[in-house]
Amino acid sequence: MRRFPDHFSMDTVATPLQVASLIARNLVPVAGVVFLDWSAPDLLVLYFVDTVLSIASLLLLVAVYLTGIGPVKRTRPFGGGMDWLKVAAVSLLGGVLIGLPFGVPMYILLADFGWSPVAALSSQSFVYGLAMQAFISGMDCVRAHRELAGRDDVNQLLKRRTGFVFARWMVVLIAAMTGLPGVFGPKFGGIVVLLVYAGATVYFEIFPDRALAWLNQGRRESSVR
């Protein structure tokens, strides 16, 4: 199998086939808006929900593996389902509280698009999309928990995942705050933001260390100012 050039592969282990599959998967929503008349604003809301749930998942995994709250480092046995439920509920609340400020620019953009939460919730497909997003996020958290069990590099992996989730959404917010998507209208402006989201997802999946490096660079520049 052909490898990427050295300058491309120095910080990625992705193969060309994996990259092609990643690009194709992330372009499916855009194709749905273009050819199947899916609602781009509805998809953006689902992406925001995914981001909030991803933050909650990260908080849960941090609680389990790094803080000593969970079963991995607790001094007493983890109390089964009730303990998991309590930690999951607190993590979800934390994800919502952290995620809400990141949703303000998207809320402004959706207002420009004329998106209505009442109208969206009256759509059966949107409600099914919310339910499916919650289910997928839950399964991703379970899978991540199983993958992290017994690993010695848990801290690094969680940092990388945190960088991915926040950097991807920051790219989307930067695109939203330019004001250009609102000018193009809900369909074409929404497609622009969906493409930005897809591009950020592909890029940070291929180069997993660059998300955290970008966020750290922005923090250092802010502290200098």
Short mmCIF file of C-alpha atoms in Angstrom, two decimals:
data_model
loop_
_atom_site.label_atom_id
_atom_site.label_comp_id
_atom_site.label_asym_id
_atom_site.label_seq_id
_atom_site.Cartn_x
_atom_site.Cartn_y
_atom_site.Cartn_z
CA MET A 1 0.00 0.00 0.00
CA ARG A 2 1.28 3.44 -0.93
CA ARG A 3 2.42 5.58 2.00
CA PHE A 4 2.06 9.32 2.39
CA PRO A 5 5.14 11.42 1.76
CA ASP A 6 7.38 11.91 4.78
CA HIS A 7 6.31 15.52 5.31
CA PHE A 8 2.69 14.35 5.51
CA SER A 9 3.11 11.26 7.65
CA MET A 10 5.56 12.50 10.29
CA ASP A 11 2.80 12.86 12.90
CA THR A 12 0.08 10.57 11.57
CA VAL A 13 -0.32 6.84 11.22
CA ALA A 14 -3.38 7.08 8.95
CA THR A 15 -3.24 5.19 5.66
CA PRO A 16 -4.65 6.64 2.41
CA LEU A 17 -7.59 4.23 2.63
CA GLN A 18 -8.40 5.35 6.16
CA VAL A 19 -8.21 8.99 5.12
CA ALA A 20 -10.51 8.37 2.15
CA SER A 21 -13.02 6.57 4.38
CA LEU A 22 -12.87 9.40 6.94
CA ILE A 23 -13.50 12.04 4.28
CA ALA A 24 -16.39 10.08 2.78
CA ARG A 25 -18.10 9.59 6.15
CA ASN A 26 -17.85 13.27 7.01
CA LEU A 27 -19.23 14.39 3.66
CA VAL A 28 -22.40 12.32 4.03
CA PRO A 29 -24.31 15.10 5.90
CA VAL A 30 -23.28 17.65 3.26
CA ALA A 31 -24.50 15.32 0.51
CA GLY A 32 -27.75 14.89 2.43
CA VAL A 33 -28.32 18.66 2.48
CA VAL A 34 -27.45 19.04 -1.22
CA PHE A 35 -29.30 16.04 -2.65
CA LEU A 36 -31.86 14.93 -0.05
CA ASP A 37 -32.99 18.33 1.29
CA TRP A 38 -31.81 17.63 4.84
CA SER A 39 -31.87 20.65 7.14
CA ALA A 40 -28.37 22.08 7.55
CA PRO A 41 -29.33 24.06 10.70
CA ASP A 42 -30.77 20.89 12.26
CA LEU A 43 -27.50 19.07 11.55
CA LEU A 44 -25.51 21.90 13.14
CA VAL A 45 -27.63 21.55 16.29
CA LEU A 46 -26.96 17.81 16.31
CA TYR A 47 -23.23 18.53 15.99
CA PHE A 48 -23.44 20.87 18.96
CA VAL A 49 -25.27 18.21 20.97
CA ASP A 50 -22.53 15.76 19.99
CA THR A 51 -19.92 18.23 21.26
CA VAL A 52 -21.70 18.65 24.61
CA LEU A 53 -22.06 14.88 25.01
CA SER A 54 -18.40 14.41 24.04
CA ILE A 55 -17.38 16.85 26.79
CA ALA A 56 -19.58 14.95 29.26
CA SER A 57 -17.97 11.69 28.15
CA LEU A 58 -14.51 13.16 28.69
CA LEU A 59 -15.46 14.32 32.19
CA LEU A 60 -16.76 10.84 32.99
CA LEU A 61 -13.58 9.17 31.74
CA VAL A 62 -11.41 11.65 33.64
CA ALA A 63 -13.41 10.91 36.79
CA VAL A 64 -12.92 7.19 36.31
CA TYR A 65 -9.26 7.13 35.32
CA LEU A 66 -7.54 10.24 36.66
CA THR A 67 -9.26 11.77 39.66
CA GLY A 68 -9.79 8.70 41.81
CA ILE A 69 -13.58 9.10 41.79
CA GLY A 70 -14.17 6.12 39.57
CA PRO A 71 -13.51 2.39 39.99
CA VAL A 72 -9.96 2.41 38.67
CA LYS A 73 -8.37 4.37 41.54
CA ARG A 74 -11.03 4.31 44.24
CA THR A 75 -10.01 3.02 47.64
CA ARG A 76 -13.41 1.40 48.13
CA PRO A 77 -15.20 -0.81 45.57
CA PHE A 78 -17.25 1.02 42.98
CA GLY A 79 -20.87 0.57 44.02
CA GLY A 80 -22.19 -0.73 40.72
CA GLY A 81 -24.93 0.92 38.67
CA MET A 82 -25.85 3.64 41.14
CA ASP A 83 -22.29 4.96 41.38
CA TRP A 84 -22.00 4.96 37.61
CA LEU A 85 -25.33 6.77 37.34
CA LYS A 86 -24.26 9.47 39.80
CA VAL A 87 -20.91 10.11 38.10
CA ALA A 88 -22.57 10.06 34.66
CA ALA A 89 -25.21 12.59 35.79
CA VAL A 90 -22.59 14.95 37.20
CA SER A 91 -20.51 14.56 34.04
CA LEU A 92 -23.53 15.36 31.86
CA LEU A 93 -24.27 18.47 33.92
CA GLY A 94 -20.62 19.50 33.59
CA GLY A 95 -20.75 18.92 29.83
CA VAL A 96 -23.82 21.15 29.53
CA LEU A 97 -22.32 23.93 31.68
CA ILE A 98 -19.03 23.86 29.77
CA GLY A 99 -20.70 23.51 26.38
CA LEU A 100 -23.31 26.25 26.69
CA PRO A 101 -20.86 29.19 26.32
CA PHE A 102 -19.46 27.50 23.22
CA GLY A 103 -22.96 27.41 21.79
CA VAL A 104 -23.62 31.16 21.89
CA PRO A 105 -22.07 31.97 18.47
CA MET A 106 -23.93 29.00 16.99
CA TYR A 107 -27.18 30.24 18.55
CA ILE A 108 -26.64 33.64 16.88
CA LEU A 109 -25.96 31.94 13.56
CA LEU A 110 -29.06 29.76 13.87
CA ALA A 111 -31.10 32.89 14.60
CA ASP A 112 -29.79 34.38 11.35
CA PHE A 113 -30.92 31.18 9.62
CA GLY A 114 -34.39 31.52 11.12
CA TRP A 115 -34.08 28.16 12.88
CA SER A 116 -36.83 27.44 15.39
CA PRO A 117 -36.38 24.88 18.17
CA VAL A 118 -40.16 24.41 18.34
CA ALA A 119 -40.35 23.63 14.64
CA ALA A 120 -37.31 21.35 14.86
CA LEU A 121 -38.72 19.38 17.79
CA SER A 122 -41.98 18.96 15.90
CA SER A 123 -40.01 17.17 13.18
CA GLN A 124 -39.88 13.42 13.76
CA SER A 125 -36.59 13.09 11.90
CA PHE A 126 -34.92 15.69 14.13
CA VAL A 127 -36.14 13.98 17.31
CA TYR A 128 -34.89 10.64 15.97
CA GLY A 129 -31.59 12.34 15.18
CA LEU A 130 -31.27 13.58 18.76
CA ALA A 131 -32.03 10.12 20.12
CA MET A 132 -29.54 8.51 17.74
CA GLN A 133 -26.88 11.08 18.63
CA ALA A 134 -27.34 10.35 22.33
CA PHE A 135 -27.14 6.61 21.70
CA ILE A 136 -23.99 6.89 19.56
CA SER A 137 -22.32 9.15 22.11
CA GLY A 138 -23.11 6.67 24.86
CA MET A 139 -21.68 3.78 22.86
CA ASP A 140 -18.56 5.83 22.07
CA CYS A 141 -18.06 6.47 25.78
CA VAL A 142 -18.44 2.76 26.58
CA ARG A 143 -15.99 1.85 23.83
CA ALA A 144 -13.48 4.45 25.04
CA HIS A 145 -13.78 3.12 28.60
CA ARG A 146 -12.99 -0.39 27.41
CA GLU A 147 -10.07 0.81 25.29
CA LEU A 148 -8.55 2.80 28.16
CA ALA A 149 -8.78 -0.03 30.68
CA GLY A 150 -5.30 -1.31 31.46
CA ARG A 151 -3.52 1.32 29.36
CA ASP A 152 -0.47 3.11 30.75
CA ASP A 153 -0.92 6.21 28.56
CA VAL A 154 -4.45 7.11 29.67
CA ASN A 155 -3.50 10.70 30.51
CA GLN A 156 -2.04 11.32 27.07
CA LEU A 157 -4.97 9.71 25.28
CA LEU A 158 -7.52 11.75 27.21
CA LYS A 159 -5.56 14.94 26.55
CA ARG A 160 -5.53 14.13 22.85
CA ARG A 161 -9.25 13.45 22.80
CA THR A 162 -9.95 16.66 24.72
CA GLY A 163 -7.88 18.63 22.24
CA PHE A 164 -9.79 17.06 19.35
CA VAL A 165 -13.25 17.87 20.75
CA PHE A 166 -12.47 21.48 21.67
CA ALA A 167 -10.27 22.35 18.69
CA ARG A 168 -12.84 21.05 16.20
CA TRP A 169 -15.62 23.11 17.74
CA MET A 170 -13.41 26.18 18.00
CA VAL A 171 -12.81 26.00 14.25
CA VAL A 172 -16.57 25.84 13.69
CA LEU A 173 -17.14 28.83 15.99
CA ILE A 174 -14.49 30.86 14.18
CA ALA A 175 -16.28 30.15 10.90
CA ALA A 176 -19.65 31.09 12.44
CA MET A 177 -18.32 34.32 13.92
CA THR A 178 -17.08 35.58 10.57
CA GLY A 179 -20.71 36.29 9.70
CA LEU A 180 -20.33 34.88 6.19
CA PRO A 181 -22.50 31.76 6.69
CA GLY A 182 -25.41 33.95 7.78
CA VAL A 183 -25.12 35.95 4.56
CA PHE A 184 -25.45 32.81 2.41
CA GLY A 185 -28.69 31.68 4.05
CA PRO A 186 -29.67 28.53 5.95
CA LYS A 187 -28.94 26.05 3.18
CA PHE A 188 -25.73 27.31 1.60
CA GLY A 189 -24.48 29.00 4.76
CA GLY A 190 -25.21 25.80 6.65
CA ILE A 191 -23.31 23.80 4.05
CA VAL A 192 -20.31 26.08 4.55
CA VAL A 193 -20.29 25.41 8.30
CA LEU A 194 -20.87 21.68 7.76
CA LEU A 195 -17.86 21.61 5.44
CA VAL A 196 -15.78 23.42 8.05
CA TYR A 197 -16.85 20.88 10.66
CA ALA A 198 -16.07 18.01 8.32
CA GLY A 199 -12.69 19.48 7.41
CA ALA A 200 -11.74 20.04 11.05
CA THR A 201 -12.82 16.51 11.92
CA VAL A 202 -10.76 14.97 9.15
CA TYR A 203 -7.70 17.11 9.82
CA PHE A 204 -7.60 16.56 13.57
CA GLU A 205 -8.35 12.85 13.18
CA ILE A 206 -5.42 12.48 10.78
CA PHE A 207 -3.10 14.63 12.89
CA PRO A 208 -4.31 13.94 16.45
CA ASP A 209 -1.52 15.87 18.19
CA ARG A 210 -2.09 19.09 16.31
CA ALA A 211 -5.40 19.94 17.97
CA LEU A 212 -3.88 20.20 21.43
CA ALA A 213 -0.82 21.99 20.04
CA TRP A 214 -3.06 24.58 18.33
CA LEU A 215 -5.10 25.18 21.49
CA ASN A 216 -1.95 25.50 23.61
CA GLN A 217 -0.46 27.95 21.12
CA GLY A 218 -3.59 30.09 21.26
CA ARG A 219 -3.49 30.08 25.05
CA ARG A 220 0.16 31.14 25.09
CA GLU A 221 -0.52 33.97 22.63
CA SER A 222 -3.42 35.17 24.78
CA SER A 223 -1.29 35.17 27.90
CA VAL A 224 1.41 37.19 26.11
CA ARG A 225 -1.11 39.85 25.18
#
